[in-house]
Amino acid sequence: MPPIFQTTTFVQSSPGKHKGYEYTRSHNPTRTRLEENLASLEGAKYALAMSSGMSVTTLTLKSFEEGSTIVCGDDVYGGTYRLFTTVLNKSYNFIFVDTTDSKLVEQTLKEHKPALLWLETPTNPLLKITDIKKTSTIAKKYGTLVMVDNTFMSPIFQNPLSLGADFVMHSMTKYINGHSDVVGGCLMTNSKKWYDKIWYLQNAIGPSQSPFDSWLVLRGIKTLSIRMREHQRNALKVAKFLEDHKQVERVVYPGLKSHPHHKLAKKQMSGFGGMITFFLKGSLRDSKRFLSTVKIFALAESLGGVESLIEHPAIMTHASIPKKVREEIGISDNLIRLSVGIEHIDDLILDLEKAFKAVK
Ligand code: P1T
């Protein structure tokens, strides 16, 4: 097993002459092991492991010249939206568009010639799917680089670099680690130039992943593939249960034929993942009642751990998006998001059944 190099610094043979490692903010052997593993999972040449998904987002953006234009999908994790619209908007111009509409993407790129196109696919929480290959081809025409936040699929079900993207990121907090005990993020790319730029910022600014957390993530990755298989197996059953339920207005799961991008999902992903979004028939009060009744689905932010989680995006993960914008894109008060874990399926269904009864 890889040892944890739980040290901040490394002895040098003579001043300025180190033996491969110098200081843990710059490099650490346990983190290097993790980064090699992450690169291999995404079929990338380079990977960086940082202390959160948000650090990866920040440093990637910071590696672009100030004043650059960034085009971003209109449905992204609330924290990404908050970072772009309240912090990084002082240095960059952001344009939000529905990236599932490739004509609209082409029009926007043609007009604004952005430096970067930021895609989340499937999106959080509406599970919209963007055609990575088609969009990356369009982006190349206009000299725009493409980032895909691949958190929801994990490297097991989708590999954006192979579809033409320039960068991939994950919140490792989610599926990659999988045990809800580490906050972390990673970036993968085939470009030495961009890897060097972003590593420089990681070292200069400081959000490098700690040795212990790197070790935990390495341990989590050992079961990533079987966890993803089980997440998906349970999620498909839960999605079908919800689709048949008369108290449900609509279910969104890429593995259902009713998903508007189901065909694209089948083409671009090798699985559908464990995330489900559904619209409960009823009011905000009913949603709250539902969320407070479930027991096996833990009411908490985050996703991708072995335990099932449930949450209310409008109040929780996406609260930093103004209500008007939320309503425009469809994050309504009766929208509930599930991260389906790997518990016994009967327990999960029974838990949801009880919550539906409580609302009735
Ligand atoms: O939480 P952190 O590791 O910093 O990752 C941020 C992040 C980035 N990208 C996506 C798609 C995400 O879902 C997240 C974090 N999301 C949640 C905490 C959540 O409950 O949706």
Coordinates of C-alpha atoms and ligand atoms in Angstrom, one line a residue:
M1 CA 0.0 0.0 0.0
P2 CA 1.3 3.5 -0.7
P3 CA 2.7 5.1 2.4
I4 CA 1.4 8.5 3.7
F5 CA 4.2 10.9 3.5
Q6 CA 2.9 12.9 6.4
T7 CA 5.6 15.6 6.2
T8 CA 5.7 19.2 5.3
T9 CA 9.3 19.3 4.1
F10 CA 12.1 17.1 2.7
V11 CA 15.8 17.0 3.6
Q12 CA 18.1 18.5 0.9
S13 CA 21.5 17.2 0.0
S14 CA 23.0 20.6 -0.3
P15 CA 21.3 24.1 -0.3
G16 CA 18.8 24.2 -3.2
K17 CA 19.5 20.6 -4.3
H18 CA 16.7 18.4 -3.3
K19 CA 16.1 14.6 -3.9
G20 CA 12.9 14.9 -5.9
Y21 CA 10.7 16.5 -3.2
E22 CA 11.1 19.8 -1.5
Y23 CA 8.0 21.0 0.3
T24 CA 4.5 19.5 0.4
R25 CA 2.7 22.5 -1.0
S26 CA 4.7 22.0 -4.2
H27 CA 4.8 18.2 -4.4
N28 CA 4.3 15.3 -2.1
P29 CA 4.9 11.6 -3.0
T30 CA 1.5 10.4 -1.8
R31 CA -0.2 13.2 -3.8
T32 CA 2.0 12.2 -6.8
R33 CA 0.7 8.7 -6.5
L34 CA -2.9 10.0 -6.5
E35 CA -2.2 12.3 -9.5
E36 CA -0.8 9.5 -11.6
N37 CA -3.8 7.4 -10.7
L38 CA -6.2 10.2 -11.6
A39 CA -4.5 11.0 -14.9
S40 CA -4.7 7.3 -15.9
L41 CA -8.5 7.2 -15.0
E42 CA -9.2 10.0 -17.4
G43 CA -6.7 8.9 -20.0
A44 CA -4.8 12.1 -19.5
K45 CA -1.1 12.9 -19.4
Y46 CA -1.3 15.2 -16.4
A47 CA -3.4 15.6 -13.2
L48 CA -3.4 17.9 -10.2
A49 CA -5.1 17.1 -6.9
M50 CA -6.3 20.0 -4.8
S51 CA -8.1 20.6 -1.6
S52 CA -11.6 21.2 -3.1
G53 CA -13.4 21.2 -6.4
M54 CA -13.8 25.0 -6.0
S55 CA -10.0 25.4 -5.8
V56 CA -9.7 23.6 -9.2
T57 CA -12.3 25.9 -10.7
T58 CA -10.6 29.0 -9.3
L59 CA -7.1 28.1 -10.4
T60 CA -8.2 27.0 -13.8
L61 CA -9.9 30.4 -14.3
K62 CA -6.9 32.3 -12.8
S63 CA -4.7 30.7 -15.4
F64 CA -6.5 32.7 -18.1
E65 CA -5.7 36.3 -18.8
E66 CA -7.7 38.9 -16.8
G67 CA -10.4 40.4 -19.0
S68 CA -11.0 37.1 -20.9
T69 CA -14.5 36.1 -21.7
I70 CA -15.8 32.8 -20.3
V71 CA -19.0 31.1 -21.6
C72 CA -20.6 28.8 -19.0
G73 CA -23.6 26.5 -19.0
D74 CA -26.7 28.0 -17.6
D75 CA -27.2 25.1 -15.1
V76 CA -24.1 24.5 -12.9
Y77 CA -23.4 23.7 -9.3
G78 CA -24.6 26.7 -7.2
G79 CA -21.0 27.2 -5.8
T80 CA -19.6 27.5 -9.3
Y81 CA -22.3 30.1 -10.2
R82 CA -21.5 32.0 -7.0
L83 CA -17.8 32.0 -7.7
F84 CA -18.3 33.2 -11.2
T85 CA -20.9 35.9 -10.5
T86 CA -19.7 37.3 -7.2
V87 CA -15.9 36.7 -7.1
L88 CA -14.3 36.0 -10.5
N89 CA -16.7 38.5 -12.3
K90 CA -14.3 41.2 -11.1
S91 CA -11.6 39.8 -13.5
Y92 CA -13.5 38.0 -16.3
N93 CA -16.7 38.5 -18.3
F94 CA -19.1 35.6 -17.9
I95 CA -21.9 34.7 -20.3
F96 CA -24.3 31.9 -19.3
V97 CA -26.0 29.9 -22.1
D98 CA -27.9 26.7 -22.5
T99 CA -25.0 24.6 -23.8
T100 CA -27.3 21.7 -24.8
D101 CA -28.3 24.0 -27.7
S102 CA -25.3 23.7 -30.0
K103 CA -26.6 26.4 -32.4
L104 CA -26.8 28.8 -29.5
V105 CA -23.3 27.8 -28.5
E106 CA -21.9 28.4 -32.0
Q107 CA -23.6 31.8 -32.2
T108 CA -22.2 32.8 -28.8
L109 CA -18.7 31.6 -29.5
K110 CA -18.7 33.3 -32.9
E111 CA -19.8 36.6 -31.5
H112 CA -17.7 36.7 -28.3
K113 CA -14.6 34.5 -29.1
P114 CA -14.3 33.4 -25.5
A115 CA -11.1 32.0 -24.0
L116 CA -12.9 29.2 -22.3
L117 CA -16.2 27.3 -22.5
W118 CA -17.2 25.8 -19.1
L119 CA -19.5 22.7 -19.4
E120 CA -21.1 20.7 -16.7
T121 CA -22.6 17.5 -18.2
P122 CA -24.8 16.1 -16.8
T123 CA -25.7 19.4 -15.1
N124 CA -26.3 19.9 -11.4
P125 CA -29.2 19.6 -10.6
L126 CA -31.2 19.4 -13.8
L127 CA -29.1 16.6 -15.4
K128 CA -29.1 18.3 -18.8
I129 CA -26.6 16.8 -21.2
T130 CA -24.3 18.6 -23.6
D131 CA -22.8 16.9 -26.6
I132 CA -19.1 17.2 -25.7
K133 CA -17.8 16.1 -29.1
K134 CA -19.9 18.4 -31.1
T135 CA -19.4 21.4 -28.8
S136 CA -15.6 20.8 -28.7
T137 CA -15.5 20.8 -32.5
I138 CA -17.4 24.1 -32.6
A139 CA -15.1 25.6 -29.9
K140 CA -11.9 24.7 -31.8
K141 CA -13.2 26.7 -34.8
Y142 CA -13.3 29.8 -32.6
G143 CA -10.1 29.2 -30.6
T144 CA -12.0 28.5 -27.4
L145 CA -10.8 25.9 -24.9
V146 CA -13.2 23.5 -23.3
M147 CA -13.5 22.4 -19.7
V148 CA -15.9 19.7 -18.6
D149 CA -16.9 19.3 -15.0
N150 CA -17.2 15.5 -15.0
T151 CA -18.2 15.2 -11.3
F152 CA -21.6 13.5 -11.9
M153 CA -20.3 10.7 -14.2
S154 CA -16.9 10.1 -12.6
P155 CA -14.1 8.9 -15.0
I156 CA -15.8 5.5 -15.1
F157 CA -18.8 6.6 -17.1
Q158 CA -17.5 9.5 -19.2
N159 CA -14.1 10.6 -20.4
P160 CA -14.3 14.1 -21.9
L161 CA -10.7 14.4 -23.1
S162 CA -11.3 11.5 -25.5
L163 CA -14.3 13.5 -26.9
G164 CA -12.2 16.6 -27.6
A165 CA -12.3 18.6 -24.3
D166 CA -9.1 20.3 -23.2
F167 CA -9.6 20.0 -19.5
V168 CA -11.6 17.8 -17.1
M169 CA -12.3 18.5 -13.5
H170 CA -14.0 16.6 -10.7
S171 CA -15.1 17.4 -7.3
M172 CA -13.2 14.4 -5.8
T173 CA -15.4 14.9 -2.7
K174 CA -18.1 13.0 -4.6
Y175 CA -17.8 9.7 -6.5
I176 CA -14.0 9.6 -6.9
N177 CA -13.5 9.4 -3.1
G178 CA -16.9 8.0 -2.6
H179 CA -17.1 7.9 1.2
S180 CA -18.1 11.4 2.2
D181 CA -14.9 11.8 4.3
V182 CA -12.7 14.0 2.1
V183 CA -13.2 17.3 0.3
G184 CA -11.0 17.5 -2.8
G185 CA -10.8 18.4 -6.4
C186 CA -8.8 17.4 -9.4
L187 CA -7.9 18.6 -12.9
M188 CA -6.8 16.5 -15.8
T189 CA -5.3 17.7 -19.1
N190 CA -3.1 16.5 -21.9
S191 CA -1.5 20.0 -22.3
K192 CA 1.9 20.4 -20.6
K193 CA 1.6 24.2 -21.1
W194 CA -1.7 24.4 -19.1
Y195 CA -0.6 21.8 -16.6
D196 CA 2.5 23.9 -15.8
K197 CA 0.5 27.1 -15.6
I198 CA -2.1 25.6 -13.2
W199 CA 0.5 23.8 -11.1
Y200 CA 2.4 27.2 -10.8
L201 CA -0.8 28.7 -9.4
Q202 CA -1.4 25.8 -7.1
N203 CA 2.1 26.2 -5.7
A204 CA 1.9 30.0 -5.5
I205 CA -1.7 30.2 -4.0
G206 CA -1.6 27.0 -2.0
P207 CA -4.7 24.7 -2.2
S208 CA -2.7 21.5 -2.7
Q209 CA -4.4 18.3 -1.5
S210 CA -3.0 17.0 1.8
P211 CA -1.0 13.7 2.0
F212 CA -3.6 12.1 4.3
D213 CA -6.6 13.1 2.1
S214 CA -4.6 12.0 -1.0
W215 CA -4.2 8.6 0.6
L216 CA -7.9 8.3 1.5
V217 CA -8.9 9.2 -2.1
L218 CA -6.5 6.6 -3.4
R219 CA -8.1 4.1 -1.1
G220 CA -11.6 5.2 -2.3
I221 CA -10.6 4.8 -6.0
K222 CA -10.0 1.1 -5.5
T223 CA -13.8 0.5 -5.5
L224 CA -14.8 3.4 -7.8
S225 CA -15.8 1.1 -10.7
I226 CA -17.9 -1.3 -8.6
R227 CA -19.5 1.6 -6.7
M228 CA -20.5 3.3 -9.9
R229 CA -22.1 0.1 -11.1
E230 CA -24.1 -0.2 -7.9
H231 CA -25.1 3.5 -7.8
Q232 CA -26.4 3.1 -11.3
R233 CA -28.2 -0.2 -10.7
N234 CA -30.1 1.3 -7.7
A235 CA -30.7 4.7 -9.4
L236 CA -32.4 3.1 -12.4
K237 CA -34.8 1.2 -10.1
V238 CA -35.5 4.3 -8.0
A239 CA -36.0 6.4 -11.2
K240 CA -38.5 3.9 -12.5
F241 CA -40.3 3.8 -9.1
L242 CA -40.6 7.5 -9.2
E243 CA -41.7 7.6 -12.8
D244 CA -44.6 5.3 -11.9
H245 CA -45.6 7.2 -8.8
K246 CA -48.7 9.4 -9.0
Q247 CA -47.4 12.0 -6.5
V248 CA -44.5 12.7 -8.9
E249 CA -44.9 15.3 -11.6
R250 CA -41.7 14.5 -13.5
V251 CA -38.5 12.5 -13.1
V252 CA -35.2 13.4 -14.7
Y253 CA -32.6 10.6 -15.0
P254 CA -30.4 10.1 -18.1
G255 CA -31.1 6.4 -18.1
L256 CA -34.9 6.8 -18.6
K257 CA -36.2 6.9 -22.1
S258 CA -38.2 9.9 -21.1
H259 CA -35.0 12.0 -20.6
P260 CA -34.8 14.6 -23.4
H261 CA -31.2 13.7 -24.0
H262 CA -31.4 9.9 -23.4
K263 CA -30.0 9.1 -26.9
L264 CA -27.0 11.4 -26.5
A265 CA -26.4 10.0 -22.9
K266 CA -26.2 6.5 -24.4
K267 CA -23.7 7.6 -27.0
Q268 CA -21.5 9.8 -24.9
M269 CA -21.6 8.1 -21.5
S270 CA -21.0 4.4 -20.7
G271 CA -23.4 4.6 -17.7
F272 CA -26.0 6.9 -16.4
G273 CA -24.8 7.5 -12.8
G274 CA -26.5 7.7 -9.5
M275 CA -28.1 11.2 -9.6
I276 CA -31.8 11.7 -9.9
T277 CA -33.9 14.9 -9.9
F278 CA -37.6 14.8 -9.5
F279 CA -40.5 17.2 -9.2
L280 CA -42.9 16.4 -6.4
K281 CA -46.6 17.2 -7.0
G282 CA -47.2 19.8 -4.3
S283 CA -46.0 22.9 -2.6
L284 CA -42.8 23.9 -0.9
R285 CA -44.4 22.7 2.4
D286 CA -44.9 19.3 0.9
S287 CA -41.3 19.2 -0.3
K288 CA -40.1 20.1 3.1
R289 CA -42.3 17.4 4.7
F290 CA -40.9 14.8 2.2
L291 CA -37.3 15.8 3.0
S292 CA -37.8 15.7 6.7
T293 CA -39.5 12.3 6.7
V294 CA -36.9 10.2 4.8
K295 CA -34.4 8.4 7.1
I296 CA -32.2 6.2 4.9
F297 CA -31.8 9.1 2.4
A298 CA -29.8 11.5 4.6
L299 CA -30.9 15.1 4.3
A300 CA -27.6 16.8 3.4
E301 CA -25.7 18.6 0.7
S302 CA -23.1 16.8 -1.4
L303 CA -23.4 13.6 -3.4
G304 CA -21.5 10.6 -4.7
G305 CA -20.9 8.8 -1.4
V306 CA -22.0 5.2 -0.7
E307 CA -24.8 6.5 1.5
S308 CA -27.9 7.9 -0.2
L309 CA -28.4 11.7 0.2
I310 CA -31.4 13.8 -0.5
E311 CA -31.6 17.6 -0.8
H312 CA -33.6 20.6 -1.9
P313 CA -31.5 22.6 -4.4
A314 CA -33.5 25.8 -4.2
I315 CA -32.9 26.1 -0.4
M316 CA -29.6 24.2 -0.2
T317 CA -27.0 23.7 -2.9
H318 CA -28.3 26.3 -5.3
A319 CA -29.5 28.9 -2.9
S320 CA -26.8 31.4 -4.0
I321 CA -28.5 31.5 -7.5
P322 CA -31.0 34.4 -7.4
K323 CA -34.6 33.1 -7.3
K324 CA -35.5 34.7 -10.7
V325 CA -32.6 32.9 -12.4
R326 CA -33.5 29.6 -10.6
E327 CA -37.0 29.9 -11.9
E328 CA -35.9 30.7 -15.4
I329 CA -33.8 27.6 -15.7
G330 CA -36.3 25.4 -13.8
I331 CA -35.0 24.9 -10.3
S332 CA -38.4 25.1 -8.7
D333 CA -39.5 24.7 -5.1
N334 CA -40.9 21.2 -5.8
L335 CA -37.6 20.0 -7.2
I336 CA -35.8 17.3 -5.1
R337 CA -32.4 15.9 -5.8
L338 CA -31.3 12.4 -4.9
S339 CA -27.8 10.9 -4.8
V340 CA -28.6 7.2 -4.8
G341 CA -26.2 5.2 -2.7
I342 CA -25.4 1.5 -2.7
E343 CA -27.7 0.4 0.1
H344 CA -30.3 -2.4 -0.4
I345 CA -32.8 -1.2 -3.0
D346 CA -35.8 -2.3 -1.0
D347 CA -34.8 -0.1 1.9
L348 CA -34.4 2.9 -0.4
I349 CA -37.8 2.4 -2.0
L350 CA -39.5 1.8 1.3
D351 CA -38.0 5.0 2.7
L352 CA -39.3 7.0 -0.3
E353 CA -42.8 5.3 0.0
K354 CA -43.0 6.4 3.6
A355 CA -42.2 10.0 2.7
F356 CA -44.8 10.1 -0.1
K357 CA -47.4 8.8 2.5
A358 CA -46.4 11.5 4.9
V359 CA -47.0 14.2 2.2
K360 CA -50.4 12.7 1.3
Ligands
P1T1 O1 -17.4 20.9 -2.9 P1 -16.2 20.9 -3.8 O2 -15.3 19.7 -3.7 O3 -15.4 22.2 -3.7 O4 -16.8 20.8 -5.3 C1 -17.5 21.8 -5.9 C2 -18.4 21.2 -7.0 C3 -18.0 21.3 -8.3 N1 -18.7 20.8 -9.3 C4 -19.8 20.1 -9.1 C5 -20.6 19.5 -10.3 C6 -20.3 19.9 -7.8 O5 -21.4 19.2 -7.6 C7 -19.6 20.5 -6.7 C8 -20.1 20.4 -5.3 N2 -21.4 20.1 -5.2 C9 -22.1 19.9 -4.1 C10 -21.6 20.1 -2.8 C11 -23.5 19.6 -4.2 O6 -24.2 19.1 -3.2 O7 -24.0 19.7 -5.3

